[in-house]
Structure formats: structure tokens, C-alpha cells
């Protein structure tokens, strides 16, 4: 993980360092903001749409959400490796965002679960294509002492979009008398704004011979170049994901306690208020403090969120739980991206992000399916208690590994 020298560099302590971030980082952030407005307007209503309009079961929701995210994760390996091979990341990123934008109209047209599955699947293909090249591009164009801040800023703007999406969904649901399909049609517009913004303002950096293209990034010889520290980050990301299933279950928890249909998206608004508010400060903190401290804070917040959601009997309890969930995301997601960028060779950044997301996506598929099964067989409390248990095990493992390192250092 990051060395103490990097974490405490004087430049990383400069107040207001967000002003020093390149224009491309801001463009990537606002591109994520508009795409998330579109996606979250749809996805904040989609679980309820599947269950109440199309008659899907909780297990079906878990399988659809898990497969969709796992598909994105698998594709990130190949898109990341391809961006390393080509030495160009913008083209693949735009392709992914464009595909997601063109598939948005499928959601309001859906008349069966099969249509929803297809739309979700293709939409996640777009995410899979763009994810690793975009994350690698952030590392390529941001100064190393500001890398945590760069990832934090993108996460913050992404979360603002994820906040505005459900908020707009609530407003349009009220205005359009709970017409879910009409709201989904409106959500198509910001997706195309995101694509235009990224096409105009994002540029690939100049690449020197030393940091140039890599032939066959997924070849065994190149995979062996990825250091042990990187693989520990991959393992850590998988464990974190096992403890955190799809956000769809947060929306379903709100419906389960009796929140009116038109106000269910408020759940995602609350989560993203806290996610957006804490993402940049947490990302900037990652440039200064030991990552283990921030990871433990994130796990503690996740355990608290799961416990509150398991015990919730009304809207206030659900909102408190999702607020803690948002804080957990702020403390962990940008930090994990920074750790990946810090531990892989420059020429293999796309591949490194791809493998990381593949493993995390597989863990998310398992976690989402398990969450759906527990919900159907036992109840919602069991789903969230299981998440708290996985998070507690992850925290114990993190503390144990750290204690082992300290003992070896003393020897």
C-alpha cells in the first residue's frame, strides 16, 4: 500500500488542493454526475418496478442485480487490458458511456422481466467497457500527490449525480402521478449530456516510450509483474464487497417498512447526500493517512449501517441506516481505487483495475444472490445481519494482518 513518504508529502497537505486538479479530472467527474443522474432516476425505481409492476421475486431481483454487476466486472478486465495495449483510454471510455446512454430507453419500454434483464445487462456492458479505462485515466492525468483527491473528487461528483437522480425521480413521480415509465423516459436525457461532455473535454495524456503501450497485457509474464501488494488490495476489495450487496436492497427495505411508492427513491437521496459530502474529504485524507485506519472506519460504518437497517421499524431507522451506508462508501471506494493505482506499474494500470473489478464483481454477484435468498427465506433483517457479520470478519482479518506485520517488524 502507499508509503508513509507519499502519504505525508508537504504538497498533499496544501489546503484547497482540489483547485490544482486537471480539467480532465473535473470533466470525468461531471460526466459521471450526469450519467448517474440518468442511471439513478431509473435504478431508484427499478427494484419496485420489478416487484410491483412486473411481479418479480426477491431472489430474481438479487440474481438480476448480481449478474448485471458481475457482467460489468468481467468486461472491465478486457477493456482495461485493451486500453493498456492501445495506449489510449478515452475511446473505450466514450464507447462504454455511449452504449449505456443508448440502452436507457429500453427500461421504460420493458414489458417483462426479460426486457429488464436485457436492459440491465446491456447497460452494465457499457459500464464494464468504460470503468477500468476511466479509473486508469484518472491516475494517468492526476499528479501522484493528488491522486487520492482526484479519485475522491470523481466519487463526490458521481455521488452528487446519484443524489440528484432519485431526488428528480421523486419530483417527477409526484408531478406525473406515479407514472414510472414516464419518469424513466425523462432519465434518458442526462445520459447523452454526459457523453457529449466527455467527448469535448477529456483528452488522453501524451505517452512516452517508457510508459507506452504493453503488448498482451493479460499474458502470464505481465500478470507476474503485478506485485504482492496489489493482490492484497484485490483480496481486500473482494472481502469488502462480500459484506456489501446491491443498493437495490436498500430501496426494497424502504418499501418493506411501508414507505409510499413515490417516496421510495428518497432512500438513495439520503445515502448519496452523505456519500457525496464525505467522498472528497475521505479521498484527500487517503493522501495523508495510513489506509488501514480509513478502511477500519469504513468497516465500522458498514457494520453500524447493517445493524440499524436490520432493526429498522420505520422510515427514520431506514434513513439512518442508509446514511451510515453512504459514509461507508465514501471512506472505502475512492481509497480502494487509489490503492490499486499506487500498487500497479503505470503500463498495466488498466489491467490492474480490470482484475480488481472482476474479483469484486464476482463477490458482488455472490453477495447479492445470498442477500435475495436470505430475504426470501428468513426476512430482511437476516440479509443485513449477514452483511454485518461479513464486515466484522473483514475488520478482524485486517487487524490480524496488521498485528502480524508489526510482530515481524519487531523480530
CSV table of C-alpha atoms in Angstrom, one decimal:
chain,number,residue,atom,x,y,z
A,1,UNK,CA,0.0,0.0,0.0
A,2,UNK,CA,1.1,3.7,-0.1
A,3,UNK,CA,4.3,4.5,1.6
A,4,UNK,CA,4.4,6.9,4.5
A,5,UNK,CA,6.5,9.2,2.5
A,6,UNK,CA,3.8,9.7,-0.1
A,7,UNK,CA,1.1,9.9,2.5
A,8,UNK,CA,2.8,12.8,4.3
A,9,UNK,CA,4.3,14.8,1.5
A,10,UNK,CA,4.0,18.5,2.0
A,11,UNK,CA,2.2,19.1,-1.3
A,12,UNK,CA,-0.6,16.7,-0.1
A,13,UNK,CA,-1.3,18.9,2.9
A,14,UNK,CA,-1.9,22.1,0.9
A,15,UNK,CA,-5.4,23.4,1.6
A,16,UNK,CA,-7.8,23.6,-1.3
A,17,UNK,CA,-5.7,21.3,-3.5
A,18,UNK,CA,-8.8,20.5,-5.5
A,19,UNK,CA,-8.1,23.7,-7.4
A,20,UNK,CA,-4.8,22.1,-8.7
A,21,UNK,CA,-6.6,19.1,-10.2
A,22,UNK,CA,-6.5,19.0,-14.1
A,23,UNK,CA,-9.5,20.0,-16.2
A,24,UNK,CA,-9.8,16.4,-17.3
A,25,UNK,CA,-10.5,15.2,-13.8
A,26,UNK,CA,-13.3,17.7,-13.4
A,27,UNK,CA,-14.8,16.6,-16.8
A,28,UNK,CA,-14.6,13.0,-15.8
A,29,UNK,CA,-16.4,13.9,-12.5
A,30,UNK,CA,-19.2,15.8,-14.2
A,31,UNK,CA,-19.5,13.1,-16.8
A,32,UNK,CA,-20.1,10.7,-14.0
A,33,UNK,CA,-22.5,13.1,-12.4
A,34,UNK,CA,-24.8,13.3,-15.5
A,35,UNK,CA,-24.7,9.6,-16.2
A,36,UNK,CA,-25.5,8.9,-12.6
A,37,UNK,CA,-28.5,11.3,-12.7
A,38,UNK,CA,-29.8,9.2,-15.6
A,39,UNK,CA,-29.0,5.8,-14.1
A,40,UNK,CA,-30.3,6.6,-10.6
A,41,UNK,CA,-33.5,8.1,-11.8
A,42,UNK,CA,-34.1,4.7,-13.3
A,43,UNK,CA,-32.5,2.4,-10.8
A,44,UNK,CA,-34.1,4.0,-7.7
A,45,UNK,CA,-37.4,3.0,-9.2
A,46,UNK,CA,-36.3,-0.3,-10.9
A,47,UNK,CA,-36.5,-2.7,-7.9
A,48,UNK,CA,-40.0,-1.5,-7.0
A,49,UNK,CA,-40.9,-1.6,-10.7
A,50,UNK,CA,-39.7,-5.2,-11.0
A,51,UNK,CA,-41.5,-6.3,-7.8
A,52,UNK,CA,-44.8,-4.4,-8.0
A,53,UNK,CA,-45.4,-3.9,-11.8
A,54,UNK,CA,-43.7,-7.0,-13.3
A,55,UNK,CA,-44.2,-9.4,-10.4
A,56,UNK,CA,-40.6,-10.4,-9.8
A,57,UNK,CA,-39.5,-12.2,-6.6
A,58,UNK,CA,-36.7,-11.0,-4.2
A,59,UNK,CA,-34.5,-13.8,-5.4
A,60,UNK,CA,-35.0,-12.7,-9.0
A,61,UNK,CA,-34.0,-9.1,-8.0
A,62,UNK,CA,-30.9,-10.4,-6.4
A,63,UNK,CA,-29.9,-12.5,-9.4
A,64,UNK,CA,-30.6,-9.7,-11.9
A,65,UNK,CA,-28.6,-7.2,-9.9
A,66,UNK,CA,-25.8,-9.6,-9.2
A,67,UNK,CA,-25.4,-10.8,-12.8
A,68,UNK,CA,-25.6,-7.2,-14.1
A,69,UNK,CA,-22.8,-6.0,-11.8
A,70,UNK,CA,-20.7,-9.2,-12.4
A,71,UNK,CA,-21.0,-8.7,-16.2
A,72,UNK,CA,-19.6,-5.2,-15.8
A,73,UNK,CA,-16.8,-6.5,-13.7
A,74,UNK,CA,-15.8,-9.2,-16.2
A,75,UNK,CA,-15.7,-6.7,-19.1
A,76,UNK,CA,-13.5,-4.3,-17.1
A,77,UNK,CA,-10.7,-6.9,-17.3
A,78,UNK,CA,-10.7,-6.9,-21.1
A,79,UNK,CA,-11.4,-3.2,-21.5
A,80,UNK,CA,-8.6,-2.3,-19.0
A,81,UNK,CA,-6.1,-4.6,-20.7
A,82,UNK,CA,-7.1,-3.3,-24.2
A,83,UNK,CA,-6.6,0.3,-23.0
A,84,UNK,CA,-3.1,-0.7,-21.9
A,85,UNK,CA,-2.5,-2.4,-25.3
A,86,UNK,CA,-3.7,0.5,-27.3
A,87,UNK,CA,-2.1,3.1,-25.1
A,88,UNK,CA,-5.5,5.0,-25.4
A,89,UNK,CA,-8.2,5.1,-22.8
A,90,UNK,CA,-10.6,7.8,-24.0
A,91,UNK,CA,-12.0,5.9,-26.9
A,92,UNK,CA,-13.0,2.9,-24.8
A,93,UNK,CA,-14.4,5.1,-22.1
A,94,UNK,CA,-16.6,7.0,-24.6
A,95,UNK,CA,-17.7,3.7,-26.1
A,96,UNK,CA,-18.9,2.5,-22.7
A,97,UNK,CA,-20.7,5.7,-21.8
A,98,UNK,CA,-22.3,5.8,-25.3
A,99,UNK,CA,-23.6,2.3,-25.1
A,100,UNK,CA,-25.1,2.9,-21.6
A,101,UNK,CA,-26.8,6.1,-23.0
A,102,UNK,CA,-28.3,4.3,-26.0
A,103,UNK,CA,-29.7,1.4,-23.8
A,104,UNK,CA,-31.5,3.7,-21.4
A,105,UNK,CA,-34.7,3.8,-23.5
A,106,UNK,CA,-35.1,0.0,-23.1
A,107,UNK,CA,-36.1,0.4,-19.4
A,108,UNK,CA,-39.4,2.4,-20.0
A,109,UNK,CA,-40.2,0.1,-22.9
A,110,UNK,CA,-39.9,-3.1,-20.8
A,111,UNK,CA,-43.0,-5.2,-20.6
A,112,UNK,CA,-41.5,-8.2,-18.8
A,113,UNK,CA,-38.6,-9.3,-16.6
A,114,UNK,CA,-36.8,-10.5,-19.6
A,115,UNK,CA,-36.7,-6.9,-21.0
A,116,UNK,CA,-35.5,-5.5,-17.7
A,117,UNK,CA,-32.8,-8.2,-17.6
A,118,UNK,CA,-31.7,-7.4,-21.1
A,119,UNK,CA,-31.6,-3.6,-20.4
A,120,UNK,CA,-29.7,-4.0,-17.2
A,121,UNK,CA,-27.3,-6.5,-18.8
A,122,UNK,CA,-26.5,-4.2,-21.8
A,123,UNK,CA,-26.3,-1.1,-19.6
A,124,UNK,CA,-23.7,-2.9,-17.4
A,125,UNK,CA,-21.8,-3.9,-20.5
A,126,UNK,CA,-21.4,-0.2,-21.1
A,127,UNK,CA,-20.2,0.3,-17.5
A,128,UNK,CA,-17.8,-2.6,-17.9
A,129,UNK,CA,-16.2,-1.1,-21.0
A,130,UNK,CA,-15.7,2.3,-19.5
A,131,UNK,CA,-14.8,1.6,-15.9
A,132,UNK,CA,-11.2,0.4,-15.9
A,133,UNK,CA,-10.0,2.8,-18.7
A,134,UNK,CA,-11.6,5.7,-16.9
A,135,UNK,CA,-10.1,4.7,-13.5
A,136,UNK,CA,-6.7,4.3,-15.1
A,137,UNK,CA,-7.0,7.6,-17.0
A,138,UNK,CA,-7.6,9.4,-13.7
A,139,UNK,CA,-4.3,8.0,-12.4
A,140,UNK,CA,-2.6,8.9,-15.7
A,141,UNK,CA,-3.6,12.6,-15.7
A,142,UNK,CA,-3.5,13.4,-12.0
A,143,UNK,CA,-0.3,14.3,-10.1
A,144,UNK,CA,0.7,11.4,-7.7
A,145,UNK,CA,0.5,13.6,-4.5
A,146,UNK,CA,-3.1,14.5,-5.5
A,147,UNK,CA,-4.3,11.0,-6.6
A,148,UNK,CA,-6.4,10.4,-3.6
A,149,UNK,CA,-8.1,13.8,-4.0
A,150,UNK,CA,-8.7,13.1,-7.7
A,151,UNK,CA,-10.4,9.8,-7.0
A,152,UNK,CA,-12.3,11.5,-4.1
A,153,UNK,CA,-13.5,14.3,-6.4
A,154,UNK,CA,-14.8,12.0,-9.1
A,155,UNK,CA,-16.5,9.9,-6.4
A,156,UNK,CA,-18.0,13.0,-4.9
A,157,UNK,CA,-19.4,14.3,-8.2
A,158,UNK,CA,-20.6,10.8,-9.1
A,159,UNK,CA,-22.4,10.8,-5.8
A,160,UNK,CA,-24.0,14.2,-6.4
A,161,UNK,CA,-25.4,12.7,-9.6
A,162,UNK,CA,-26.6,9.7,-7.6
A,163,UNK,CA,-28.2,12.1,-5.2
A,164,UNK,CA,-29.9,14.2,-7.8
A,165,UNK,CA,-31.2,11.2,-9.7
A,166,UNK,CA,-33.5,9.8,-7.0
A,167,UNK,CA,-34.5,13.4,-6.0
A,168,UNK,CA,-35.6,14.1,-9.5
A,169,UNK,CA,-37.3,10.7,-9.6
A,170,UNK,CA,-39.4,11.7,-6.6
A,171,UNK,CA,-40.3,15.1,-8.0
A,172,UNK,CA,-41.3,13.6,-11.4
A,173,UNK,CA,-43.2,10.8,-9.7
A,174,UNK,CA,-45.2,13.3,-7.8
A,175,UNK,CA,-45.7,15.5,-10.9
A,176,UNK,CA,-46.6,12.6,-13.1
A,177,UNK,CA,-48.9,10.8,-10.6
A,178,UNK,CA,-46.5,7.8,-10.1
A,179,UNK,CA,-46.1,7.1,-13.8
A,180,UNK,CA,-42.8,5.1,-13.5
A,181,UNK,CA,-42.4,4.7,-17.3
A,182,UNK,CA,-42.7,8.4,-18.0
A,183,UNK,CA,-40.0,9.2,-15.4
A,184,UNK,CA,-37.7,6.6,-17.0
A,185,UNK,CA,-38.1,8.4,-20.3
A,186,UNK,CA,-37.1,11.7,-18.8
A,187,UNK,CA,-34.0,10.0,-17.4
A,188,UNK,CA,-32.7,9.3,-20.9
A,189,UNK,CA,-31.6,13.0,-21.5
A,190,UNK,CA,-28.8,13.4,-18.9
A,191,UNK,CA,-27.1,10.3,-20.2
A,192,UNK,CA,-26.5,11.9,-23.6
A,193,UNK,CA,-25.3,15.1,-21.9
A,194,UNK,CA,-22.6,13.0,-20.1
A,195,UNK,CA,-21.4,11.5,-23.4
A,196,UNK,CA,-21.1,14.9,-25.1
A,197,UNK,CA,-19.2,16.4,-22.1
A,198,UNK,CA,-16.6,13.6,-22.0
A,199,UNK,CA,-16.1,13.8,-25.8
A,200,UNK,CA,-15.3,17.5,-25.7
A,201,UNK,CA,-13.3,18.0,-22.5
A,202,UNK,CA,-11.3,14.8,-21.8
A,203,UNK,CA,-8.0,14.0,-23.6
A,204,UNK,CA,-5.6,11.1,-23.4
A,205,UNK,CA,-2.2,12.2,-22.0
A,206,UNK,CA,0.9,12.1,-24.1
A,207,UNK,CA,2.7,8.8,-23.6
A,208,UNK,CA,6.4,8.4,-23.7
A,209,UNK,CA,8.3,5.3,-24.8
A,210,UNK,CA,8.9,4.4,-21.2
A,211,UNK,CA,5.3,4.5,-20.2
A,212,UNK,CA,4.0,3.4,-23.6
A,213,UNK,CA,1.9,0.5,-24.8
A,214,UNK,CA,2.1,-3.0,-23.5
A,215,UNK,CA,1.6,-6.0,-25.8
A,216,UNK,CA,-0.6,-8.8,-24.4
A,217,UNK,CA,-1.3,-7.2,-21.0
A,218,UNK,CA,-3.1,-10.3,-19.9
A,219,UNK,CA,-0.1,-12.6,-20.7
A,220,UNK,CA,1.4,-14.5,-17.8
A,221,UNK,CA,4.6,-12.6,-17.9
A,222,UNK,CA,2.8,-9.3,-17.4
A,223,UNK,CA,0.4,-10.7,-14.8
A,224,UNK,CA,3.5,-11.7,-12.8
A,225,UNK,CA,4.7,-8.1,-12.9
A,226,UNK,CA,1.7,-7.2,-10.6
A,227,UNK,CA,3.2,-7.1,-7.1
A,228,UNK,CA,2.0,-8.9,-4.0
A,229,UNK,CA,0.8,-5.6,-2.5
A,230,UNK,CA,-1.6,-5.2,-5.5
A,231,UNK,CA,-3.0,-8.7,-4.9
A,232,UNK,CA,-3.6,-8.0,-1.3
A,233,UNK,CA,-5.6,-4.9,-2.4
A,234,UNK,CA,-7.6,-7.2,-4.7
A,235,UNK,CA,-8.4,-9.6,-1.9
A,236,UNK,CA,-9.3,-6.7,0.4
A,237,UNK,CA,-11.7,-5.3,-2.2
A,238,UNK,CA,-13.4,-8.7,-2.6
A,239,UNK,CA,-13.9,-9.1,1.2
A,240,UNK,CA,-15.4,-5.6,1.4
A,241,UNK,CA,-17.8,-6.4,-1.5
A,242,UNK,CA,-18.9,-9.6,0.1
A,243,UNK,CA,-20.0,-7.5,3.1
A,244,UNK,CA,-21.9,-5.0,0.9
A,245,UNK,CA,-24.6,-6.3,-1.5
A,246,UNK,CA,-26.5,-4.4,-4.2
A,247,UNK,CA,-28.0,-1.0,-3.3
A,248,UNK,CA,-31.3,-2.3,-4.6
A,249,UNK,CA,-31.9,-4.0,-1.2
A,250,UNK,CA,-31.8,-0.5,0.5
A,251,UNK,CA,-34.7,0.6,-1.7
A,252,UNK,CA,-36.6,-2.6,-1.0
A,253,UNK,CA,-36.1,-2.2,2.7
A,254,UNK,CA,-37.8,1.2,2.5
A,255,UNK,CA,-40.7,-0.3,0.7
A,256,UNK,CA,-40.8,-3.2,3.2
A,257,UNK,CA,-41.3,-0.8,6.2
A,258,UNK,CA,-44.2,0.9,4.3
A,259,UNK,CA,-42.8,4.0,2.7
A,260,UNK,CA,-45.1,5.3,0.0
A,261,UNK,CA,-44.1,4.2,-3.6
A,262,UNK,CA,-43.4,7.8,-4.7
A,263,UNK,CA,-41.1,8.5,-1.9
A,264,UNK,CA,-39.0,5.3,-2.0
A,265,UNK,CA,-36.2,7.0,-4.1
A,266,UNK,CA,-35.6,9.3,-1.1
A,267,UNK,CA,-33.6,6.4,0.3
A,268,UNK,CA,-31.0,6.8,-2.4
A,269,UNK,CA,-31.1,10.6,-2.0
A,270,UNK,CA,-30.2,10.2,1.7
A,271,UNK,CA,-27.5,7.7,1.0
A,272,UNK,CA,-25.9,9.9,-1.6
A,273,UNK,CA,-26.1,13.1,0.4
A,274,UNK,CA,-23.7,11.5,2.9
A,275,UNK,CA,-21.6,9.7,0.2
A,276,UNK,CA,-21.2,12.9,-1.8
A,277,UNK,CA,-20.4,15.0,1.3
A,278,UNK,CA,-17.7,12.8,2.6
A,279,UNK,CA,-16.2,11.3,-0.6
A,280,UNK,CA,-13.8,14.2,-1.4
A,281,UNK,CA,-12.6,14.7,2.3
A,282,UNK,CA,-12.1,11.0,2.6
A,283,UNK,CA,-10.2,10.8,-0.7
A,284,UNK,CA,-8.0,13.7,0.3
A,285,UNK,CA,-7.4,12.0,3.7
A,286,UNK,CA,-6.1,9.0,1.8
A,287,UNK,CA,-3.2,11.1,0.6
A,288,UNK,CA,-2.1,11.8,4.2
A,289,UNK,CA,-3.1,8.9,6.5
A,290,UNK,CA,-2.5,5.2,6.6
A,291,UNK,CA,-5.1,3.4,4.5
A,292,UNK,CA,-5.7,0.8,7.2
A,293,UNK,CA,-7.2,3.5,9.5
A,294,UNK,CA,-9.7,4.7,6.9
A,295,UNK,CA,-10.6,1.1,5.9
A,296,UNK,CA,-11.4,0.2,9.5
A,297,UNK,CA,-13.5,3.3,9.8
A,298,UNK,CA,-15.4,2.2,6.6
A,299,UNK,CA,-16.0,-1.2,8.0
A,300,UNK,CA,-17.2,0.1,11.3
A,301,UNK,CA,-19.7,2.4,9.5
A,302,UNK,CA,-20.9,-0.6,7.4
A,303,UNK,CA,-21.5,-2.8,10.4
A,304,UNK,CA,-23.4,0.1,12.1
A,305,UNK,CA,-25.5,0.6,8.9
A,306,UNK,CA,-26.4,-3.1,8.6
A,307,UNK,CA,-27.4,-3.3,12.3
A,308,UNK,CA,-29.6,-0.2,12.0
A,309,UNK,CA,-31.2,-1.4,8.8
A,310,UNK,CA,-31.8,-4.9,10.4
A,311,UNK,CA,-33.6,-3.3,13.4
A,312,UNK,CA,-35.5,-0.6,11.5
A,313,UNK,CA,-39.2,-0.4,12.1
A,314,UNK,CA,-39.9,2.9,10.3
A,315,UNK,CA,-38.7,5.4,7.8
A,316,UNK,CA,-36.4,7.1,10.3
A,317,UNK,CA,-34.5,3.9,11.0
A,318,UNK,CA,-34.1,3.1,7.3
A,319,UNK,CA,-32.8,6.7,6.6
A,320,UNK,CA,-30.3,6.5,9.5
A,321,UNK,CA,-29.0,3.1,8.1
A,322,UNK,CA,-28.6,4.3,4.6
A,323,UNK,CA,-26.9,7.5,5.8
A,324,UNK,CA,-24.3,5.3,7.5
A,325,UNK,CA,-24.1,3.2,4.4
A,326,UNK,CA,-23.3,6.3,2.3
A,327,UNK,CA,-20.5,7.3,4.8
A,328,UNK,CA,-19.0,3.7,4.5
A,329,UNK,CA,-18.9,4.1,0.7
A,330,UNK,CA,-17.2,7.5,1.0
A,331,UNK,CA,-14.4,6.1,3.2
A,332,UNK,CA,-13.7,3.0,1.1
A,333,UNK,CA,-14.5,3.3,-2.6
A,334,UNK,CA,-12.1,6.1,-3.6
A,335,UNK,CA,-9.4,4.7,-1.2
A,336,UNK,CA,-9.5,1.3,-2.8
A,337,UNK,CA,-9.1,2.9,-6.3
A,338,UNK,CA,-6.1,4.9,-5.1
A,339,UNK,CA,-4.5,1.7,-3.6
A,340,UNK,CA,-4.9,-0.1,-7.0
A,341,UNK,CA,-3.3,2.9,-8.8
A,342,UNK,CA,-0.5,3.1,-6.3
A,343,UNK,CA,0.4,-0.6,-6.5
A,344,UNK,CA,0.5,-1.4,-10.2
A,345,UNK,CA,3.0,-0.4,-12.9
A,346,UNK,CA,1.9,2.6,-15.0
A,347,UNK,CA,1.8,0.5,-18.2
A,348,UNK,CA,-0.6,-2.1,-16.6
A,349,UNK,CA,-3.0,0.3,-14.8
A,350,UNK,CA,-5.9,-0.6,-17.0
A,351,UNK,CA,-5.3,-4.3,-16.5
A,352,UNK,CA,-4.9,-3.8,-12.7
A,353,UNK,CA,-8.2,-2.0,-12.4
A,354,UNK,CA,-9.8,-4.6,-14.6
A,355,UNK,CA,-8.7,-7.6,-12.5
A,356,UNK,CA,-9.6,-5.7,-9.3
A,357,UNK,CA,-13.2,-5.1,-10.6
A,358,UNK,CA,-13.5,-8.6,-11.9
A,359,UNK,CA,-12.9,-10.1,-8.5
A,360,UNK,CA,-15.1,-7.5,-6.7
A,361,UNK,CA,-17.8,-8.1,-9.3
A,362,UNK,CA,-17.8,-11.9,-8.6
A,363,UNK,CA,-18.0,-11.1,-4.9
A,364,UNK,CA,-21.0,-8.8,-5.5
A,365,UNK,CA,-22.8,-11.4,-7.5
A,366,UNK,CA,-22.4,-13.9,-4.7
A,367,UNK,CA,-23.4,-11.3,-2.1
A,368,UNK,CA,-26.5,-10.1,-4.0
A,369,UNK,CA,-27.8,-13.6,-4.6
A,370,UNK,CA,-27.2,-14.6,-1.0
A,371,UNK,CA,-29.0,-11.4,0.1
A,372,UNK,CA,-32.0,-12.3,-2.0
A,373,UNK,CA,-32.1,-15.9,-0.7
A,374,UNK,CA,-31.9,-14.8,2.9
A,375,UNK,CA,-34.5,-12.1,2.4
A,376,UNK,CA,-37.0,-14.6,0.9
A,377,UNK,CA,-36.3,-17.5,3.3
A,378,UNK,CA,-35.9,-15.6,6.6
A,379,UNK,CA,-36.6,-11.9,6.2
A,380,UNK,CA,-34.9,-8.6,5.5
A,381,UNK,CA,-33.2,-8.5,9.0
A,382,UNK,CA,-31.3,-11.7,8.2
A,383,UNK,CA,-30.0,-10.1,5.0
A,384,UNK,CA,-28.5,-7.1,6.8
A,385,UNK,CA,-27.3,-9.1,9.8
A,386,UNK,CA,-25.3,-11.3,7.4
A,387,UNK,CA,-23.7,-8.2,5.9
A,388,UNK,CA,-22.7,-7.0,9.3
A,389,UNK,CA,-21.2,-10.4,10.0
A,390,UNK,CA,-19.0,-10.3,6.8
A,391,UNK,CA,-17.9,-6.8,7.6
A,392,UNK,CA,-16.9,-7.8,11.2
A,393,UNK,CA,-14.9,-10.7,9.8
A,394,UNK,CA,-13.2,-8.3,7.4
A,395,UNK,CA,-12.3,-6.0,10.2
A,396,UNK,CA,-10.9,-8.8,12.3
A,397,UNK,CA,-8.9,-10.0,9.3
A,398,UNK,CA,-7.5,-6.5,8.7
A,399,UNK,CA,-6.5,-6.1,12.3
A,400,UNK,CA,-4.9,-9.6,12.4
A,401,UNK,CA,-2.8,-9.0,9.3
A,402,UNK,CA,-1.6,-5.7,10.7
A,403,UNK,CA,-0.7,-7.3,14.0
A,404,UNK,CA,1.3,-9.9,12.1
A,405,UNK,CA,3.2,-7.3,10.2
A,406,UNK,CA,4.0,-5.4,13.4
A,407,UNK,CA,5.3,-8.6,15.1
A,408,UNK,CA,7.5,-9.4,12.1
A,409,UNK,CA,8.9,-5.8,12.1
A,410,UNK,CA,9.8,-6.3,15.8
A,411,UNK,CA,11.6,-9.5,15.1
